[in-house]
Amino acid sequence: MASSTQPSVAAIPAYKTAFLQSCLSANILTFGTFTLKSGRKSPYFFNAGSFHTAPLLSAISTAYAHTIVSFLASHPFTPKPDVIFGPAYKGVPLACATLLELHRLDPETWSSVSYSFNRKEVKDHGEGGGLVGAPLKGKNVLVIDDVITAGTAMRETINLVAKEGGKIVGFVVALDRVEKMPGPREKEEGIDDGKPRMSAMGQIKGEFGLPTASIATVDDLIALLRIKGDKGDIERLEEYRRRYRASD
């Protein structure tokens, strides 16, 4: 019987399953051997930059929208965001498309919400500044991004929003790898010390008190693959999960 950390497909909301199936059929989620920034050899890779057709962008924005609605319902003390913020570059189309889908689902709730994203280089002509879209000063900001591994980009976004005068009310990512932060010797020497550590999302949540959510997790992926996946891929994913699973 599936445990709480190993959900069955029947227990996964339909929008999560549809999202993962879109990722698999379009090779956005691929299997093999991939070297991550941490130096780890991962048996799978998720590339949100491949959501570049209308049907695929619709699939991921629909999944983000349902995740955000669920996230806000399960966090009643979290204020509704004034701005959906997508960090450059991959977060830019995700924020715009997700806001459109939220408005389609519930125009009354989301008609007053804006999108915003940052420039990698501050513009010194025209309207100038480092943001495109709504200003963040005095606003409640919900950040959406593709995947968080080391947390570096997430920290940069926290600093950027604070500098612009906004208040982050939560982070939502597409895929939570649910893996522990790298150890001190991993990137240079490829050595895992075997010590338990929190995930990047768990660390940010604990350090800054920010609620987080994801469309899907690697546990959801494994549950789906058990129905229609390759046995070898499943075994490699499960072994990777056992080795690097986060403590949070």
Short mmCIF file of C-alpha atoms in Angstrom, two decimals:
data_model
loop_
_atom_site.label_atom_id
_atom_site.label_comp_id
_atom_site.label_asym_id
_atom_site.label_seq_id
_atom_site.Cartn_x
_atom_site.Cartn_y
_atom_site.Cartn_z
CA MET A 1 0.00 0.00 0.00
CA ALA A 2 1.29 3.47 -0.87
CA SER A 3 2.61 5.53 2.03
CA SER A 4 2.04 9.23 2.59
CA THR A 5 5.37 9.91 0.83
CA GLN A 6 4.47 7.64 -2.09
CA PRO A 7 1.07 8.74 -3.41
CA SER A 8 -1.02 6.57 -5.67
CA VAL A 9 -2.24 7.99 -8.97
CA ALA A 10 -5.82 7.86 -7.66
CA ALA A 11 -4.81 10.23 -4.84
CA ILE A 12 -3.21 12.79 -7.19
CA PRO A 13 -5.48 15.64 -8.41
CA ALA A 14 -6.33 15.45 -12.10
CA TYR A 15 -4.50 18.69 -12.93
CA LYS A 16 -1.24 17.26 -11.52
CA THR A 17 -1.60 14.08 -13.57
CA ALA A 18 -2.41 16.05 -16.73
CA PHE A 19 0.63 18.26 -16.14
CA LEU A 20 2.99 15.31 -15.68
CA GLN A 21 1.55 13.52 -18.71
CA SER A 22 2.13 16.64 -20.81
CA CYS A 23 5.72 16.80 -19.55
CA LEU A 24 6.35 13.16 -20.43
CA SER A 25 4.69 13.17 -23.85
CA ALA A 26 6.57 16.32 -24.93
CA ASN A 27 9.92 15.15 -23.49
CA ILE A 28 9.98 18.07 -21.06
CA LEU A 29 10.67 15.44 -18.43
CA THR A 30 13.37 13.17 -19.81
CA PHE A 31 15.30 10.23 -18.41
CA GLY A 32 18.99 9.38 -18.67
CA THR A 33 22.03 10.75 -16.88
CA PHE A 34 22.18 14.50 -16.31
CA THR A 35 24.74 16.53 -14.37
CA LEU A 36 23.10 19.14 -12.15
CA LYS A 37 24.65 22.40 -10.91
CA SER A 38 25.30 20.61 -7.62
CA GLY A 39 27.45 18.05 -9.45
CA ARG A 40 24.95 15.24 -8.83
CA LYS A 41 24.16 12.77 -11.57
CA SER A 42 20.38 12.85 -11.87
CA PRO A 43 18.38 10.14 -13.67
CA TYR A 44 15.83 12.70 -14.84
CA PHE A 45 15.73 16.29 -16.08
CA PHE A 46 12.93 18.86 -16.21
CA ASN A 47 13.18 21.70 -18.73
CA ALA A 48 10.40 24.27 -18.35
CA GLY A 49 11.86 26.19 -21.29
CA SER A 50 10.34 23.54 -23.55
CA PHE A 51 6.78 24.72 -22.83
CA HIS A 52 6.97 26.85 -25.96
CA THR A 53 3.88 25.79 -27.91
CA ALA A 54 0.36 27.02 -27.22
CA PRO A 55 -0.96 23.62 -25.98
CA LEU A 56 2.02 23.09 -23.68
CA LEU A 57 1.95 26.65 -22.31
CA SER A 58 -1.77 26.15 -21.70
CA ALA A 59 -1.05 22.89 -19.87
CA ILE A 60 1.50 24.36 -17.47
CA SER A 61 -0.41 27.61 -16.86
CA THR A 62 -3.57 25.62 -16.09
CA ALA A 63 -1.63 23.50 -13.62
CA TYR A 64 -0.06 26.57 -11.99
CA ALA A 65 -3.46 28.25 -11.70
CA HIS A 66 -5.08 25.25 -9.99
CA THR A 67 -2.06 24.91 -7.70
CA ILE A 68 -2.29 28.58 -6.69
CA VAL A 69 -6.03 28.30 -5.99
CA SER A 70 -5.40 25.20 -3.86
CA PHE A 71 -2.43 26.87 -2.15
CA LEU A 72 -4.46 29.92 -1.13
CA ALA A 73 -7.36 27.75 0.06
CA SER A 74 -5.02 25.74 2.29
CA HIS A 75 -3.32 28.88 3.66
CA PRO A 76 -6.29 31.03 4.79
CA PHE A 77 -4.05 33.55 6.54
CA THR A 78 -1.99 34.17 3.39
CA PRO A 79 -3.26 37.32 1.65
CA LYS A 80 -4.35 37.12 -1.96
CA PRO A 81 -1.47 38.34 -4.13
CA ASP A 82 -1.61 41.69 -5.84
CA VAL A 83 1.11 40.62 -8.27
CA ILE A 84 2.20 37.34 -9.86
CA PHE A 85 5.97 37.64 -10.26
CA GLY A 86 8.06 35.53 -12.64
CA PRO A 87 11.84 35.76 -12.28
CA ALA A 88 13.71 36.20 -15.57
CA TYR A 89 13.95 34.38 -17.79
CA LYS A 90 11.89 31.19 -17.52
CA GLY A 91 9.48 32.74 -15.04
CA VAL A 92 8.44 35.49 -17.47
CA PRO A 93 6.02 33.54 -19.72
CA LEU A 94 4.92 31.41 -16.76
CA ALA A 95 3.73 34.46 -14.78
CA CYS A 96 1.90 36.01 -17.73
CA ALA A 97 0.19 32.82 -18.88
CA THR A 98 -0.74 31.78 -15.33
CA LEU A 99 -2.41 35.11 -14.59
CA LEU A 100 -4.48 34.76 -17.77
CA GLU A 101 -5.58 31.29 -16.68
CA LEU A 102 -6.42 32.44 -13.15
CA HIS A 103 -8.58 35.18 -14.66
CA ARG A 104 -10.30 32.65 -16.91
CA LEU A 105 -11.08 30.44 -13.90
CA ASP A 106 -12.34 33.27 -11.69
CA PRO A 107 -12.54 36.75 -13.28
CA GLU A 108 -14.04 38.39 -10.21
CA THR A 109 -11.16 37.34 -7.95
CA TRP A 110 -8.25 37.87 -10.34
CA SER A 111 -9.22 40.87 -12.51
CA SER A 112 -7.32 43.30 -10.27
CA VAL A 113 -4.14 41.21 -10.05
CA SER A 114 -1.10 42.15 -12.16
CA TYR A 115 2.00 40.40 -13.42
CA SER A 116 5.59 41.56 -13.12
CA PHE A 117 9.05 40.30 -13.98
CA ASN A 118 12.59 41.55 -13.70
CA ARG A 119 15.15 42.47 -16.31
CA LYS A 120 18.56 40.85 -16.06
CA GLU A 121 20.09 44.24 -16.84
CA VAL A 122 18.53 47.47 -15.54
CA LYS A 123 17.25 49.64 -18.40
CA ASP A 124 18.74 53.17 -18.39
CA HIS A 125 16.51 54.68 -21.10
CA GLY A 126 12.81 54.94 -21.87
CA GLU A 127 10.80 54.00 -18.79
CA GLY A 128 14.00 52.67 -17.20
CA GLY A 129 14.23 50.46 -14.16
CA GLY A 130 14.69 46.78 -13.49
CA LEU A 131 11.07 45.64 -13.73
CA VAL A 132 8.52 45.09 -16.49
CA GLY A 133 4.85 45.11 -15.56
CA ALA A 134 3.41 46.20 -12.23
CA PRO A 135 5.57 47.93 -9.61
CA LEU A 136 6.01 45.91 -6.43
CA LYS A 137 6.09 48.64 -3.81
CA GLY A 138 3.51 47.97 -1.12
CA LYS A 139 2.21 44.88 -2.93
CA ASN A 140 1.71 41.27 -1.88
CA VAL A 141 3.73 39.21 -4.35
CA LEU A 142 3.37 35.54 -5.28
CA VAL A 143 6.45 34.17 -7.06
CA ILE A 144 6.25 31.35 -9.58
CA ASP A 145 9.27 29.56 -11.02
CA ASP A 146 10.09 26.27 -12.71
CA VAL A 147 12.18 24.20 -10.31
CA ILE A 148 14.33 24.95 -7.25
CA THR A 149 17.44 22.88 -6.57
CA ALA A 150 20.01 24.93 -4.66
CA GLY A 151 17.85 27.92 -3.69
CA THR A 152 20.27 30.54 -5.04
CA ALA A 153 17.76 32.01 -7.53
CA MET A 154 15.05 31.96 -4.88
CA ARG A 155 17.19 34.03 -2.51
CA GLU A 156 17.98 36.48 -5.29
CA THR A 157 14.25 36.90 -5.92
CA ILE A 158 13.55 37.47 -2.22
CA ASN A 159 16.18 40.23 -2.16
CA LEU A 160 14.92 41.77 -5.41
CA VAL A 161 11.28 41.93 -4.27
CA ALA A 162 12.30 43.40 -0.90
CA LYS A 163 14.44 46.01 -2.63
CA GLU A 164 11.46 47.01 -4.78
CA GLY A 165 9.29 47.38 -1.67
CA GLY A 166 7.13 44.30 -2.15
CA LYS A 167 6.21 41.53 0.26
CA ILE A 168 6.42 37.90 -0.88
CA VAL A 169 3.45 35.86 0.31
CA GLY A 170 4.54 32.56 -1.20
CA PHE A 171 6.52 30.60 -3.77
CA VAL A 172 5.00 28.16 -6.26
CA VAL A 173 7.20 25.97 -8.46
CA ALA A 174 6.36 23.50 -11.19
CA LEU A 175 8.34 20.51 -9.92
CA ASP A 176 9.63 19.91 -6.40
CA ARG A 177 12.54 17.48 -6.59
CA VAL A 178 12.25 16.90 -2.81
CA GLU A 179 16.01 16.43 -2.55
CA LYS A 180 18.43 17.64 0.06
CA MET A 181 20.76 20.56 -0.42
CA PRO A 182 24.25 19.64 -1.69
CA GLY A 183 27.00 18.93 0.83
CA PRO A 184 30.26 20.92 0.92
CA ARG A 185 32.24 18.38 -1.14
CA GLU A 186 29.67 17.45 -3.76
CA LYS A 187 30.24 20.02 -6.51
CA GLU A 188 34.04 19.88 -6.47
CA GLU A 189 34.61 16.24 -5.60
CA GLY A 190 31.29 14.56 -6.30
CA ILE A 191 31.19 13.13 -2.79
CA ASP A 192 27.91 12.87 -0.90
CA ASP A 193 28.57 12.81 2.84
CA GLY A 194 25.32 10.97 3.51
CA LYS A 195 24.17 13.50 6.10
CA PRO A 196 20.49 14.52 6.23
CA ARG A 197 19.72 18.03 5.03
CA MET A 198 16.66 20.04 4.13
CA SER A 199 15.60 20.80 0.57
CA ALA A 200 16.10 24.28 -0.86
CA MET A 201 12.36 24.95 -0.56
CA GLY A 202 12.31 23.67 3.01
CA GLN A 203 15.29 25.80 3.93
CA ILE A 204 13.74 28.95 2.45
CA LYS A 205 10.45 28.19 4.21
CA GLY A 206 12.22 27.77 7.54
CA GLU A 207 14.58 30.72 7.16
CA PHE A 208 12.13 33.30 5.81
CA GLY A 209 8.79 31.86 7.00
CA LEU A 210 7.45 31.77 3.45
CA PRO A 211 4.87 29.15 2.46
CA THR A 212 5.70 27.14 -0.65
CA ALA A 213 3.84 24.85 -3.04
CA SER A 214 4.50 22.88 -6.21
CA ILE A 215 2.39 21.61 -9.07
CA ALA A 216 3.94 18.17 -8.61
CA THR A 217 6.75 16.37 -6.81
CA VAL A 218 9.10 13.58 -7.78
CA ASP A 219 6.86 11.30 -5.66
CA ASP A 220 3.91 12.16 -7.92
CA LEU A 221 6.08 11.40 -10.95
CA ILE A 222 7.10 7.99 -9.63
CA ALA A 223 3.47 7.14 -8.81
CA LEU A 224 2.46 7.93 -12.40
CA LEU A 225 5.38 6.01 -13.88
CA ARG A 226 4.41 2.90 -11.93
CA ILE A 227 1.29 2.77 -14.10
CA LYS A 228 2.79 3.48 -17.50
CA GLY A 229 6.55 3.99 -17.15
CA ASP A 230 9.73 2.07 -17.87
CA LYS A 231 10.78 -0.23 -15.03
CA GLY A 232 14.44 0.80 -15.33
CA ASP A 233 13.57 4.51 -15.13
CA ILE A 234 11.43 3.87 -12.05
CA GLU A 235 14.20 1.94 -10.31
CA ARG A 236 16.78 4.66 -11.01
CA LEU A 237 14.39 7.37 -9.78
CA GLU A 238 13.63 5.46 -6.59
CA GLU A 239 17.31 4.85 -5.90
CA TYR A 240 18.11 8.54 -6.47
CA ARG A 241 15.25 9.52 -4.19
CA ARG A 242 16.47 7.18 -1.44
CA ARG A 243 19.97 8.60 -1.66
CA TYR A 244 19.15 12.31 -1.80
CA ARG A 245 15.73 12.65 -0.18
CA ALA A 246 15.41 15.83 1.91
CA SER A 247 14.80 15.69 5.64
CA ASP A 248 11.92 18.21 5.63
#
